[in-house]
mmCIF file of C-alpha atoms and ligand atoms in Angstrom:
data_model
loop_
_atom_site.group_PDB
_atom_site.id
_atom_site.type_symbol
_atom_site.label_atom_id
_atom_site.label_comp_id
_atom_site.label_asym_id
_atom_site.label_seq_id
_atom_site.Cartn_x
_atom_site.Cartn_y
_atom_site.Cartn_z
ATOM 1 C CA UNK D 221 73.071 65.278 34.331
ATOM 2 C CA UNK D 222 73.410 69.390 34.999
ATOM 3 C CA UNK D 223 70.989 71.067 32.640
ATOM 4 C CA UNK D 224 66.913 70.171 31.653
ATOM 5 C CA UNK D 225 65.169 69.718 28.792
ATOM 6 C CA UNK D 226 61.632 70.145 29.382
ATOM 7 C CA UNK D 227 61.028 72.637 27.355
ATOM 8 C CA UNK D 228 60.220 71.451 23.722
ATOM 9 C CA UNK D 229 62.631 73.226 22.028
ATOM 10 C CA UNK D 230 66.750 73.872 22.502
ATOM 11 C CA UNK D 231 66.643 78.040 23.042
ATOM 12 C CA UNK D 232 63.880 77.884 25.590
ATOM 13 C CA UNK D 233 66.118 75.673 27.357
ATOM 14 C CA UNK D 234 68.695 77.338 26.787
ATOM 15 C CA UNK D 235 67.292 80.076 28.476
ATOM 16 C CA UNK D 236 65.833 78.229 31.155
ATOM 17 C CA UNK D 237 69.705 77.385 32.236
ATOM 18 C CA UNK D 238 69.228 81.214 34.752
ATOM 19 C CA UNK D 239 66.346 79.236 36.970
ATOM 20 C CA UNK D 240 63.763 81.719 38.718
ATOM 21 C CA UNK D 241 65.746 84.500 36.803
ATOM 22 C CA UNK D 242 62.887 87.242 37.805
ATOM 23 C CA UNK D 243 63.518 86.231 41.375
ATOM 24 C CA UNK D 244 65.465 88.227 44.107
ATOM 25 C CA UNK D 245 68.498 84.942 44.316
ATOM 26 C CA UNK D 246 68.255 82.676 39.994
ATOM 27 C CA UNK D 247 70.373 79.932 39.719
ATOM 28 C CA UNK D 248 72.990 80.143 37.370
ATOM 29 C CA UNK D 249 73.463 77.090 35.748
ATOM 30 C CA UNK D 250 76.035 77.793 32.805
ATOM 31 C CA UNK D 251 78.165 79.232 36.117
ATOM 32 C CA UNK D 252 81.609 77.677 34.041
ATOM 33 C CA UNK D 253 82.903 76.757 30.870
ATOM 34 C CA UNK D 254 82.785 73.428 31.412
ATOM 35 C CA UNK D 255 78.944 73.401 32.723
ATOM 36 C CA UNK D 256 78.278 74.979 28.337
ATOM 37 C CA UNK D 257 80.324 72.181 27.416
ATOM 38 C CA UNK D 258 77.889 69.841 29.900
ATOM 39 C CA UNK D 259 74.817 71.446 28.229
ATOM 40 C CA UNK D 260 75.823 70.967 24.358
ATOM 41 C CA UNK D 261 76.471 67.862 25.269
ATOM 42 C CA UNK D 262 73.933 66.915 27.423
ATOM 43 C CA UNK D 263 70.972 68.309 24.845
ATOM 44 C CA UNK D 264 72.617 66.570 22.159
ATOM 45 C CA UNK D 265 73.296 68.981 20.087
ATOM 46 C CA UNK D 266 77.081 68.444 20.090
ATOM 47 C CA UNK D 267 78.595 64.665 20.366
ATOM 48 C CA UNK D 268 81.673 66.251 21.585
ATOM 49 C CA UNK D 269 82.613 69.289 24.452
ATOM 50 C CA UNK D 270 83.533 72.209 21.940
ATOM 51 C CA UNK D 271 85.950 73.013 24.612
ATOM 52 C CA UNK D 272 84.668 76.382 25.698
ATOM 53 C CA UNK D 273 86.886 79.336 27.180
ATOM 54 C CA UNK D 274 85.601 82.256 29.377
ATOM 55 C CA UNK D 275 84.759 84.332 26.501
ATOM 56 C CA UNK D 276 82.633 82.041 24.787
ATOM 57 C CA UNK D 277 80.312 81.738 28.302
ATOM 58 C CA UNK D 278 80.378 85.209 28.136
ATOM 59 C CA UNK D 279 79.260 85.549 24.655
ATOM 60 C CA UNK D 280 76.864 82.166 25.041
ATOM 61 C CA UNK D 281 75.197 84.843 28.544
ATOM 62 C CA UNK D 282 74.919 87.004 26.052
ATOM 63 C CA UNK D 283 73.172 85.107 23.120
ATOM 64 C CA UNK D 284 71.158 83.197 26.190
ATOM 65 C CA UNK D 285 69.752 86.746 27.193
ATOM 66 C CA UNK D 286 68.797 88.650 24.069
ATOM 67 C CA UNK D 287 66.816 85.252 23.221
ATOM 68 C CA UNK D 288 64.708 86.000 26.761
ATOM 69 C CA UNK D 289 64.621 89.395 25.840
ATOM 70 C CA UNK D 290 62.952 88.455 22.613
ATOM 71 C CA UNK D 291 61.176 85.904 23.878
ATOM 72 C CA UNK D 292 59.403 87.821 26.538
ATOM 73 C CA UNK D 293 58.280 90.479 24.330
ATOM 74 C CA UNK D 294 56.413 88.202 22.261
ATOM 75 C CA UNK D 295 54.971 86.551 25.567
ATOM 76 C CA UNK D 296 53.604 90.387 26.494
ATOM 77 C CA UNK D 297 52.560 91.455 22.675
ATOM 78 C CA UNK D 298 55.268 94.071 22.456
ATOM 79 C CA UNK D 299 57.336 94.799 19.287
ATOM 80 C CA UNK D 300 60.778 92.904 19.367
ATOM 81 C CA UNK D 301 63.495 95.659 20.831
ATOM 82 C CA UNK D 302 65.724 96.115 17.583
ATOM 83 C CA UNK D 303 69.078 95.589 19.051
ATOM 84 C CA UNK D 304 68.287 92.156 20.173
ATOM 85 C CA UNK D 305 67.060 91.558 16.979
ATOM 86 C CA UNK D 306 70.118 92.446 15.144
ATOM 87 C CA UNK D 307 72.270 90.510 17.656
ATOM 88 C CA UNK D 308 69.673 87.041 17.324
ATOM 89 C CA UNK D 309 70.916 87.589 13.524
ATOM 90 C CA UNK D 310 73.746 88.188 13.652
ATOM 91 C CA UNK D 311 74.340 84.544 15.479
ATOM 92 C CA UNK D 312 72.054 83.277 13.069
ATOM 93 C CA UNK D 313 74.478 84.020 10.566
ATOM 94 C CA UNK D 314 77.268 81.819 12.198
ATOM 95 C CA UNK D 315 78.132 78.140 10.406
ATOM 96 C CA UNK D 316 76.253 75.788 11.246
ATOM 97 C CA UNK D 317 77.191 72.621 13.501
ATOM 98 C CA UNK D 318 78.561 70.051 11.570
ATOM 99 C CA UNK D 319 77.215 66.750 10.392
ATOM 100 C CA UNK D 320 79.155 63.850 9.390
ATOM 101 C CA UNK D 321 78.202 60.321 8.421
ATOM 102 C CA UNK D 322 80.555 57.059 9.922
ATOM 103 C CA UNK D 323 79.804 53.546 10.201
ATOM 104 C CA UNK D 324 78.173 54.172 13.715
ATOM 105 C CA UNK D 325 75.861 56.542 12.483
ATOM 106 C CA UNK D 326 75.548 60.105 12.570
ATOM 107 C CA UNK D 327 77.832 62.731 14.768
ATOM 108 C CA UNK D 328 77.955 66.001 14.909
ATOM 109 C CA UNK D 329 80.762 68.650 15.687
ATOM 110 C CA UNK D 330 81.220 71.943 16.176
ATOM 111 C CA UNK D 331 81.876 75.461 18.134
ATOM 112 C CA UNK D 332 80.816 77.078 20.862
ATOM 113 C CA UNK D 333 79.805 79.549 18.020
ATOM 114 C CA UNK D 334 78.547 77.147 15.925
ATOM 115 C CA UNK D 335 76.006 76.142 18.121
ATOM 116 C CA UNK D 336 74.608 79.377 19.672
ATOM 117 C CA UNK D 337 73.813 79.957 15.464
ATOM 118 C CA UNK D 338 71.830 76.844 16.009
ATOM 119 C CA UNK D 339 69.884 78.183 19.123
ATOM 120 C CA UNK D 340 70.018 81.357 17.217
ATOM 121 C CA UNK D 341 68.123 80.126 14.035
ATOM 122 C CA UNK D 342 65.530 78.246 15.941
ATOM 123 C CA UNK D 343 64.699 81.073 17.957
ATOM 124 C CA UNK D 344 64.547 82.738 14.721
ATOM 125 C CA UNK D 345 61.851 80.226 13.376
ATOM 126 C CA UNK D 346 60.102 80.439 16.517
ATOM 127 C CA UNK D 347 59.886 84.474 16.581
ATOM 128 C CA UNK D 348 59.252 84.552 13.159
ATOM 129 C CA UNK D 349 56.879 81.310 12.512
ATOM 130 C CA UNK D 350 53.047 80.093 13.234
ATOM 131 C CA UNK D 351 55.545 77.964 16.843
ATOM 132 C CA UNK D 352 55.396 81.910 18.595
ATOM 133 C CA UNK D 353 51.316 81.205 18.899
ATOM 134 C CA UNK D 354 52.880 78.907 21.597
ATOM 135 C CA UNK D 355 55.040 79.965 23.992
ATOM 136 C CA UNK D 356 53.703 79.709 27.373
ATOM 137 C CA UNK D 357 55.403 80.614 30.834
ATOM 138 C CA UNK D 358 55.248 78.412 33.821
ATOM 139 C CA UNK D 359 52.352 78.867 35.348
ATOM 140 C CA UNK D 360 54.495 78.107 38.678
ATOM 141 C CA UNK D 361 55.080 81.810 39.665
ATOM 142 C CA UNK D 362 59.016 81.293 40.493
ATOM 143 C CA UNK D 363 59.631 79.287 38.044
ATOM 144 C CA UNK D 364 59.306 81.965 35.200
ATOM 145 C CA UNK D 365 60.065 79.007 32.503
ATOM 146 C CA UNK D 366 58.960 79.442 29.117
ATOM 147 C CA UNK D 367 58.320 76.481 26.378
ATOM 148 C CA UNK D 368 56.404 75.464 23.904
ATOM 149 C CA UNK D 369 52.485 73.861 24.015
ATOM 150 C CA UNK D 370 52.447 71.345 22.059
ATOM 151 C CA UNK D 371 49.873 68.969 23.819
ATOM 152 C CA UNK D 372 46.592 68.682 22.591
ATOM 153 C CA UNK D 373 43.908 71.222 22.907
ATOM 154 C CA UNK D 374 47.026 73.493 24.252
ATOM 155 C CA UNK D 375 46.571 73.558 27.540
ATOM 156 C CA UNK D 376 49.974 72.657 28.753
ATOM 157 C CA UNK D 377 50.031 74.586 32.570
ATOM 158 C CA UNK D 378 53.964 73.792 33.559
ATOM 159 C CA UNK D 379 57.388 73.641 32.201
ATOM 160 C CA UNK D 380 57.318 70.223 33.295
ATOM 161 C CA UNK D 381 55.328 68.160 35.082
ATOM 162 C CA UNK D 382 57.781 65.902 36.937
ATOM 163 C CA UNK D 383 58.566 69.502 38.821
ATOM 164 C CA UNK D 384 56.350 72.314 38.795
ATOM 165 C CA UNK D 385 52.989 70.912 37.653
ATOM 166 C CA UNK D 386 53.856 68.287 41.229
ATOM 167 C CA UNK D 387 55.130 70.467 43.538
ATOM 168 C CA UNK D 388 52.201 72.829 42.435
ATOM 169 C CA UNK D 389 49.456 70.457 42.797
ATOM 170 C CA UNK D 390 51.161 69.424 46.495
ATOM 171 C CA UNK D 391 51.082 72.713 47.736
ATOM 172 C CA UNK D 392 47.229 72.911 46.953
ATOM 173 C CA UNK D 393 46.517 70.071 48.300
ATOM 174 C CA UNK D 394 48.595 70.838 50.932
ATOM 175 C CA UNK D 395 46.539 74.259 52.107
ATOM 176 C CA UNK D 396 42.750 72.215 51.123
ATOM 177 C CA UNK D 397 44.254 69.804 54.021
ATOM 178 C CA UNK D 398 45.307 72.796 56.662
ATOM 179 C CA UNK D 399 42.131 74.152 55.472
ATOM 180 C CA UNK D 400 39.583 71.183 56.273
ATOM 181 C CA UNK D 401 41.725 70.970 59.905
ATOM 182 C CA UNK D 402 41.084 74.667 60.945
HETATM 183 ZN ZN1 ZN B 417 57.954 75.538 35.779
#
């Protein structure tokens, strides 16, 4: 797997393909069209790679940054930038991913723009619906990943316990240990 899907919804996982985005040197996980193909297959949105080219990649990254801008505005309780809303809605109006019934189950196929349309529609539901109240940013400051907190009591602190949660706990443990030996 080249990509991670910890956020509880695909548009936020997609935003997370620019890791540590507010750091001096963020990590770009969509560096090539092939990595974008991998994202659509690994996310299980598409069963076959959409065969992305450089233009698709540029379009996908543009939409990713539009989604982040809107989510960040929502998290900060600011009004949503109108140009980004228009761009999101333009993508959301696109053709759906194709679902076909076969003898061995459902097969999902589509182009990059169909995949992006699905991500845009899900973003519309998040930002326009009640689920927007569940948006959180990971408590590990270097991470900056945004996720949906569907935990009971809404007390989830990390995008993923396996990565960020354990790292923060280990750092806190080391700090306590070193404090104890001084
Ligand atoms: Zn995190």
